[in-house]
Amino acid sequence: MSKSETVASAPAAPAVEPRPSDFIRDIVTKHVAEVKYPQIHTRFPPEPNGYLHIGHAKSICLNFGIAREFGGICNLRMDDTNPTKEEVEYVDSIIADVKWLISGWADDRLGLKPKGKTPEAPTINDKRDFYLPPVTKAGADVEPFYASDYFDQIYEYAVQVTKKGLAYVDDLSAEDTDKYRGAPDRPGKESPFRTRSVEENLDLFTRMKNGEFPDGARTLRAKIDMASPNIWMRDPVLYRIRHAEHHHTGGKWCIYPMYDFAHCLSDYIEGITHSICTLEFEVHRPLYDWILENLDLPRPLPHQYEFAKLIPSYMIVSKRKLIQLVNDKIVSGWDDPRLPTISGIRRRGVTAEAVRAFAYHIGVTKYISLTDIAVFEHAIREDLNKRALRRLAVLRPIKVVITNYPEGKIEELDAVNNPEDPGAGTRKIPFARELYIDRDDFMETPPPKYFRLRPGGEVRLKYAYIIKCDQVIKDASGKIIELHCTADLESKTGGATAGRKIKGTIHWVSAAHAIDAEVRLYDRLFNAPEPDADGDFKKHLNPHSLEVVTAKCEASLKEAKHELRYQFERLGYFALDKDSTPGKLVFDRTITLKDTWAKESQKM
Ligand code: ATP
Ligand code: MG
C-alpha cells in the first residue's frame, strides 16, 4: 500500500461535541491539519501488576478522548515485559475497567487485535517507505494487545542493533553497572566489555536467549554515551536474564526486554502516532527516539508526549502502595469502595460519566500539582443529582409515635422521585401512627439554631404532617427509645395549615412498612491531604472511613437495582453493593450530599 492510498482511505474525523483544548490536543490538531498521519493512533499501556486507579482513568480519558475527537483509534496494550510481578487477574481487571470507563462513549475507538495474532512489523532491511499496521476493532474474536506478543520481533530488533555495533553484551554485575553509571553531575565509566566484537556479542546474546547463563550474569546494553548528561543515555540495559514463567508467554523466554526498549518498539509495531505518557518519562524520550531512529525503520515513527500525572489529595495512587493496603487487609480487596481504584469507585456507585467529567474538567498540563479531591467529589454529586431516584431511609432509627393518629390507619402520600427530572414521576409512600426518624434529627437539649425536632418543638415530616414532640421515653439506662408526638392533621399539602412556616423538614419511614438494609457509610480512607508526604501513609488512615448501620428504608427500595442510583433524602447518594441479595439488601454510600470536609477545614 502506498502512502497516498493510505491517506485517501483514512476515515474522516466524526463530529463530536466541542473538544477541550490543551497542549497535546493542540499538537494533534496541527498534525490532523497537515495530514501528517493517515490516522491518529494512541494507546493506553498499563503494566498488569495491579488494578487501575483514578490516575489511570485520567490517562484513559485523554488517550481515548483524543481518538474519539480526531477520528482515531486507541489501543489497549498490556505492558507486560516483567514476568515476575504480573498476573492474569490484573489483566482481566484492566480489560473490565477500561471497557466500563469508555462504554457508550469511545468503545468504537478501542483498538484490539484478532486473538492469537500479532501485527508483522517491518525489519531493518524492509525497503517500504511507509508502515501502517492493520487494526481490528471490537468484534467477536479479539483481544487487547500484549507487549509480550512482540518478544520475537523485539528480540530481532535487538539482534539488528547489535549487528550495527550499537549494542553489546556486558558481564558487569547489577551492582557494578550502577556504580559505573555515575551520577547526573559526574560522567560514567565505560564497561570493560564494551569493546567486544559484533560476532562475540551476537554469540553471547544468542546464548543468553538459549538459557546458558543464570539470572543477572549478563545483560545486553545499548552502546550510546557513558558521559551523556542524560543518565538514561549511558548505555542503558536493553535485555536482562530472568528465568521465570510469564503469564502470557509461559516458559518460552528467559531473557526479557527492559521497558525502554520494549515500549517504543511496541508503539512502532502497533502504528501508534502519539505515545502519551506521564512526565517522569520525559527524560527517557531521547532513548525512545534513539532506538527507533537507529533501526532505520519505515516511517512514520511514533513520538512521545508527556503530561503531569493526576495526584489527588487524601488518596494514594501508586499500585505499589495500594497493593500494601490490600495485602495487609486494611481494605477488603482491590475493589474496596474506599480505594481510588476504578473497580472500587465503580462498586461505590460512581458512574463512568462522572469519572470522565472529572478527567475532562481537570485538564492536561505539564505542571505537577495536587488535585483537590473535592473536585472529584463535586463531579460525582453533579452527576448523581441528575440521575438519582429520591427515596426515604433512616440510618440510625428512633421510633416516633403520633399519638393523635388513629391506630391501623394508613395514608398513601405522594413523593417526588427526582425533582431534577420531572419525567421520573411520583410514587406513593405509606404514613402510619408509628414511624422512624433519624437519631440525628432529635436533640433533647439542642444548641441555638437547631431546627430539627426537640421537646416541645415542631418539625415538618417530608411529604406529610407537621409534628410536635410531647414526650421523650427512655429506658432504664437513660437511652431515648421513643418519642411521643402529635401531628397537626391539617398541615399536609392541601390542608388548612399546610402553609405554616416551620424551619425544619426531616425524613421518616413508616415503622410497619420499612424494610431493613445494611448500609455501609464510607468516608475518605486517609485524613491527611497528602497521606504519603512523610513516607508513612498508613499512619494517616482515617479510623472512621467505614461505618456499617442497619437502616430502615422505604419499602420501594426492595426493588432497588444495581444499575440505578438513589438519593436517600437529606443523607447522600447510595447504590446497591455487589454483596446485596434479595434477602439482604446492602447499600454503599457513594457520597454525602454536602462536602463535610470543607466545613471541617474551615474550622481549623
Ligand atoms: P503506578 O505508579 O500507580 O504503579 P504506573 O505509571 O506504574 O502507575 P502503568 O501501568 O505503567 O502504571 O501506567 C499506565 C499508563 O497510565 C501510563 O501511560 C502512565 O503514564 C499512566 N498513569 C499512571 N499513573 C497516572 C496518574 N496518576 N495520572 C495520569 N496518568 C497515569
Ligand atoms: Mg509503570
mmCIF file of C-alpha atoms in Angstrom, residues 131-267:
data_model
loop_
_atom_site.group_PDB
_atom_site.id
_atom_site.type_symbol
_atom_site.label_atom_id
_atom_site.label_comp_id
_atom_site.label_asym_id
_atom_site.label_seq_id
_atom_site.Cartn_x
_atom_site.Cartn_y
_atom_site.Cartn_z
ATOM 1 C CA TYR A 131 4.263 1.214 7.508
ATOM 2 C CA LEU A 132 0.625 1.122 8.610
ATOM 3 C CA PRO A 133 -0.323 -1.825 10.788
ATOM 4 C CA PRO A 134 -3.706 -3.494 10.433
ATOM 5 C CA VAL A 135 -6.301 -2.525 13.022
ATOM 6 C CA THR A 136 -9.143 -4.683 14.190
ATOM 7 C CA LYS A 137 -11.914 -3.011 16.073
ATOM 8 C CA ALA A 138 -14.287 -4.615 18.527
ATOM 9 C CA GLY A 139 -15.811 -7.825 17.259
ATOM 10 C CA ALA A 140 -16.011 -11.467 18.085
ATOM 11 C CA ASP A 141 -12.587 -12.983 18.381
ATOM 12 C CA VAL A 142 -10.477 -10.098 19.549
ATOM 13 C CA GLU A 143 -8.215 -9.346 22.465
ATOM 14 C CA PRO A 144 -6.064 -6.491 23.698
ATOM 15 C CA PHE A 145 -2.509 -6.067 22.521
ATOM 16 C CA TYR A 146 0.282 -7.502 24.653
ATOM 17 C CA ALA A 147 3.837 -6.190 24.554
ATOM 18 C CA SER A 148 4.863 -9.791 25.246
ATOM 19 C CA ASP A 149 3.401 -10.803 21.859
ATOM 20 C CA TYR A 150 6.244 -8.821 20.322
ATOM 21 C CA PHE A 151 9.045 -10.629 22.157
ATOM 22 C CA ASP A 152 10.138 -12.365 18.907
ATOM 23 C CA GLN A 153 10.192 -9.084 16.998
ATOM 24 C CA ILE A 154 11.820 -7.170 19.819
ATOM 25 C CA TYR A 155 14.492 -9.859 20.019
ATOM 26 C CA GLU A 156 15.099 -9.489 16.270
ATOM 27 C CA TYR A 157 15.418 -5.724 16.666
ATOM 28 C CA ALA A 158 17.966 -6.306 19.453
ATOM 29 C CA VAL A 159 19.969 -8.549 17.143
ATOM 30 C CA GLN A 160 19.840 -5.822 14.496
ATOM 31 C CA VAL A 161 21.140 -3.094 16.806
ATOM 32 C CA THR A 162 23.887 -5.475 17.905
ATOM 33 C CA LYS A 163 24.833 -6.165 14.277
ATOM 34 C CA LYS A 164 25.139 -2.434 13.721
ATOM 35 C CA GLY A 165 27.664 -2.317 16.548
ATOM 36 C CA LEU A 166 25.244 -0.314 18.701
ATOM 37 C CA ALA A 167 24.740 -2.864 21.464
ATOM 38 C CA TYR A 168 26.974 -5.177 23.459
ATOM 39 C CA VAL A 169 26.749 -7.961 25.967
ATOM 40 C CA ASP A 170 28.009 -6.848 29.350
ATOM 41 C CA ASP A 171 29.191 -9.119 32.158
ATOM 42 C CA LEU A 172 29.152 -6.446 34.855
ATOM 43 C CA SER A 173 27.028 -7.311 37.880
ATOM 44 C CA ALA A 174 23.933 -5.192 38.524
ATOM 45 C CA GLU A 175 25.816 -3.513 41.359
ATOM 46 C CA ASP A 176 28.799 -2.600 39.182
ATOM 47 C CA THR A 177 26.549 -1.477 36.343
ATOM 48 C CA ASP A 178 25.034 1.004 38.802
ATOM 49 C CA LYS A 179 28.411 2.120 40.050
ATOM 50 C CA TYR A 180 29.817 2.605 36.550
ATOM 51 C CA ARG A 181 26.788 4.655 35.533
ATOM 52 C CA GLY A 182 27.998 7.670 37.541
ATOM 53 C CA ALA A 183 25.655 10.440 38.599
ATOM 54 C CA PRO A 184 23.989 13.406 36.880
ATOM 55 C CA ASP A 185 26.930 15.643 37.837
ATOM 56 C CA ARG A 186 29.596 13.009 37.221
ATOM 57 C CA PRO A 187 30.247 11.089 33.976
ATOM 58 C CA GLY A 188 30.007 7.336 33.999
ATOM 59 C CA LYS A 189 32.768 4.861 33.293
ATOM 60 C CA GLU A 190 32.814 2.525 30.315
ATOM 61 C CA SER A 191 32.430 -1.166 30.998
ATOM 62 C CA PRO A 192 35.492 -3.278 30.154
ATOM 63 C CA PHE A 193 33.157 -5.448 27.998
ATOM 64 C CA ARG A 194 32.039 -2.524 25.856
ATOM 65 C CA THR A 195 34.577 -3.228 23.113
ATOM 66 C CA ARG A 196 33.531 -6.807 22.382
ATOM 67 C CA SER A 197 33.320 -7.648 18.667
ATOM 68 C CA VAL A 198 29.945 -7.851 16.936
ATOM 69 C CA GLU A 199 30.455 -11.615 16.469
ATOM 70 C CA GLU A 200 31.121 -12.183 20.151
ATOM 71 C CA ASN A 201 28.143 -10.055 21.132
ATOM 72 C CA LEU A 202 25.820 -11.941 18.774
ATOM 73 C CA ASP A 203 27.110 -15.261 20.069
ATOM 74 C CA LEU A 204 26.677 -14.292 23.729
ATOM 75 C CA PHE A 205 23.250 -12.754 23.170
ATOM 76 C CA THR A 206 22.083 -15.954 21.438
ATOM 77 C CA ARG A 207 23.405 -17.980 24.350
ATOM 78 C CA MET A 208 21.668 -15.665 26.815
ATOM 79 C CA LYS A 209 18.440 -16.398 24.947
ATOM 80 C CA ASN A 210 19.172 -20.119 24.958
ATOM 81 C CA GLY A 211 19.365 -20.139 28.726
ATOM 82 C CA GLU A 212 23.070 -20.827 29.138
ATOM 83 C CA PHE A 213 23.566 -18.196 31.861
ATOM 84 C CA PRO A 214 21.941 -17.641 35.248
ATOM 85 C CA ASP A 215 19.877 -14.583 36.202
ATOM 86 C CA GLY A 216 21.967 -11.449 36.427
ATOM 87 C CA ALA A 217 25.064 -12.946 34.775
ATOM 88 C CA ARG A 218 24.874 -10.781 31.659
ATOM 89 C CA THR A 219 22.863 -8.023 30.040
ATOM 90 C CA LEU A 220 22.541 -6.587 26.577
ATOM 91 C CA ARG A 221 23.240 -2.862 26.641
ATOM 92 C CA ALA A 222 22.926 -0.110 24.061
ATOM 93 C CA LYS A 223 26.262 1.500 23.203
ATOM 94 C CA ILE A 224 25.470 5.206 23.424
ATOM 95 C CA ASP A 225 27.474 7.547 25.634
ATOM 96 C CA MET A 226 28.682 6.946 29.183
ATOM 97 C CA ALA A 227 29.346 10.682 29.566
ATOM 98 C CA SER A 228 25.891 11.830 28.433
ATOM 99 C CA PRO A 229 24.332 14.414 30.760
ATOM 100 C CA ASN A 230 21.185 12.279 30.496
ATOM 101 C CA ILE A 231 21.704 9.230 32.704
ATOM 102 C CA TRP A 232 19.246 7.213 30.614
ATOM 103 C CA MET A 233 21.594 7.521 27.637
ATOM 104 C CA ARG A 234 24.548 5.989 29.496
ATOM 105 C CA ASP A 235 24.477 2.591 27.806
ATOM 106 C CA PRO A 236 21.019 1.601 29.066
ATOM 107 C CA VAL A 237 20.291 -2.076 29.588
ATOM 108 C CA LEU A 238 18.064 -3.427 26.802
ATOM 109 C CA TYR A 239 17.740 -7.070 27.909
ATOM 110 C CA ARG A 240 18.234 -8.956 31.143
ATOM 111 C CA ILE A 241 18.159 -12.624 32.082
ATOM 112 C CA ARG A 242 15.135 -13.799 34.111
ATOM 113 C CA HIS A 243 14.453 -17.493 34.344
ATOM 114 C CA ALA A 244 10.773 -17.001 35.127
ATOM 115 C CA GLU A 245 7.381 -18.083 33.792
ATOM 116 C CA HIS A 246 5.464 -15.306 32.084
ATOM 117 C CA HIS A 247 1.659 -15.130 32.360
ATOM 118 C CA HIS A 248 1.320 -14.730 28.590
ATOM 119 C CA THR A 249 4.382 -16.408 27.029
ATOM 120 C CA GLY A 250 4.841 -19.184 29.587
ATOM 121 C CA GLY A 251 8.340 -20.688 29.702
ATOM 122 C CA LYS A 252 9.347 -19.604 26.201
ATOM 123 C CA TRP A 253 11.729 -16.851 27.268
ATOM 124 C CA CYS A 254 14.437 -16.499 29.849
ATOM 125 C CA ILE A 255 15.542 -13.062 28.665
ATOM 126 C CA TYR A 256 13.168 -10.132 28.841
ATOM 127 C CA PRO A 257 13.404 -6.668 27.233
ATOM 128 C CA MET A 258 13.529 -3.622 29.501
ATOM 129 C CA TYR A 259 10.648 -1.153 29.482
ATOM 130 C CA ASP A 260 12.548 1.453 27.441
ATOM 131 C CA PHE A 261 13.426 -0.979 24.679
ATOM 132 C CA ALA A 262 10.056 -2.712 24.533
ATOM 133 C CA HIS A 263 7.867 0.359 24.802
ATOM 134 C CA CYS A 264 8.969 2.369 21.787
ATOM 135 C CA LEU A 265 9.070 -0.774 19.659
ATOM 136 C CA SER A 266 5.594 -1.849 20.772
ATOM 137 C CA ASP A 267 4.362 1.628 19.855
#
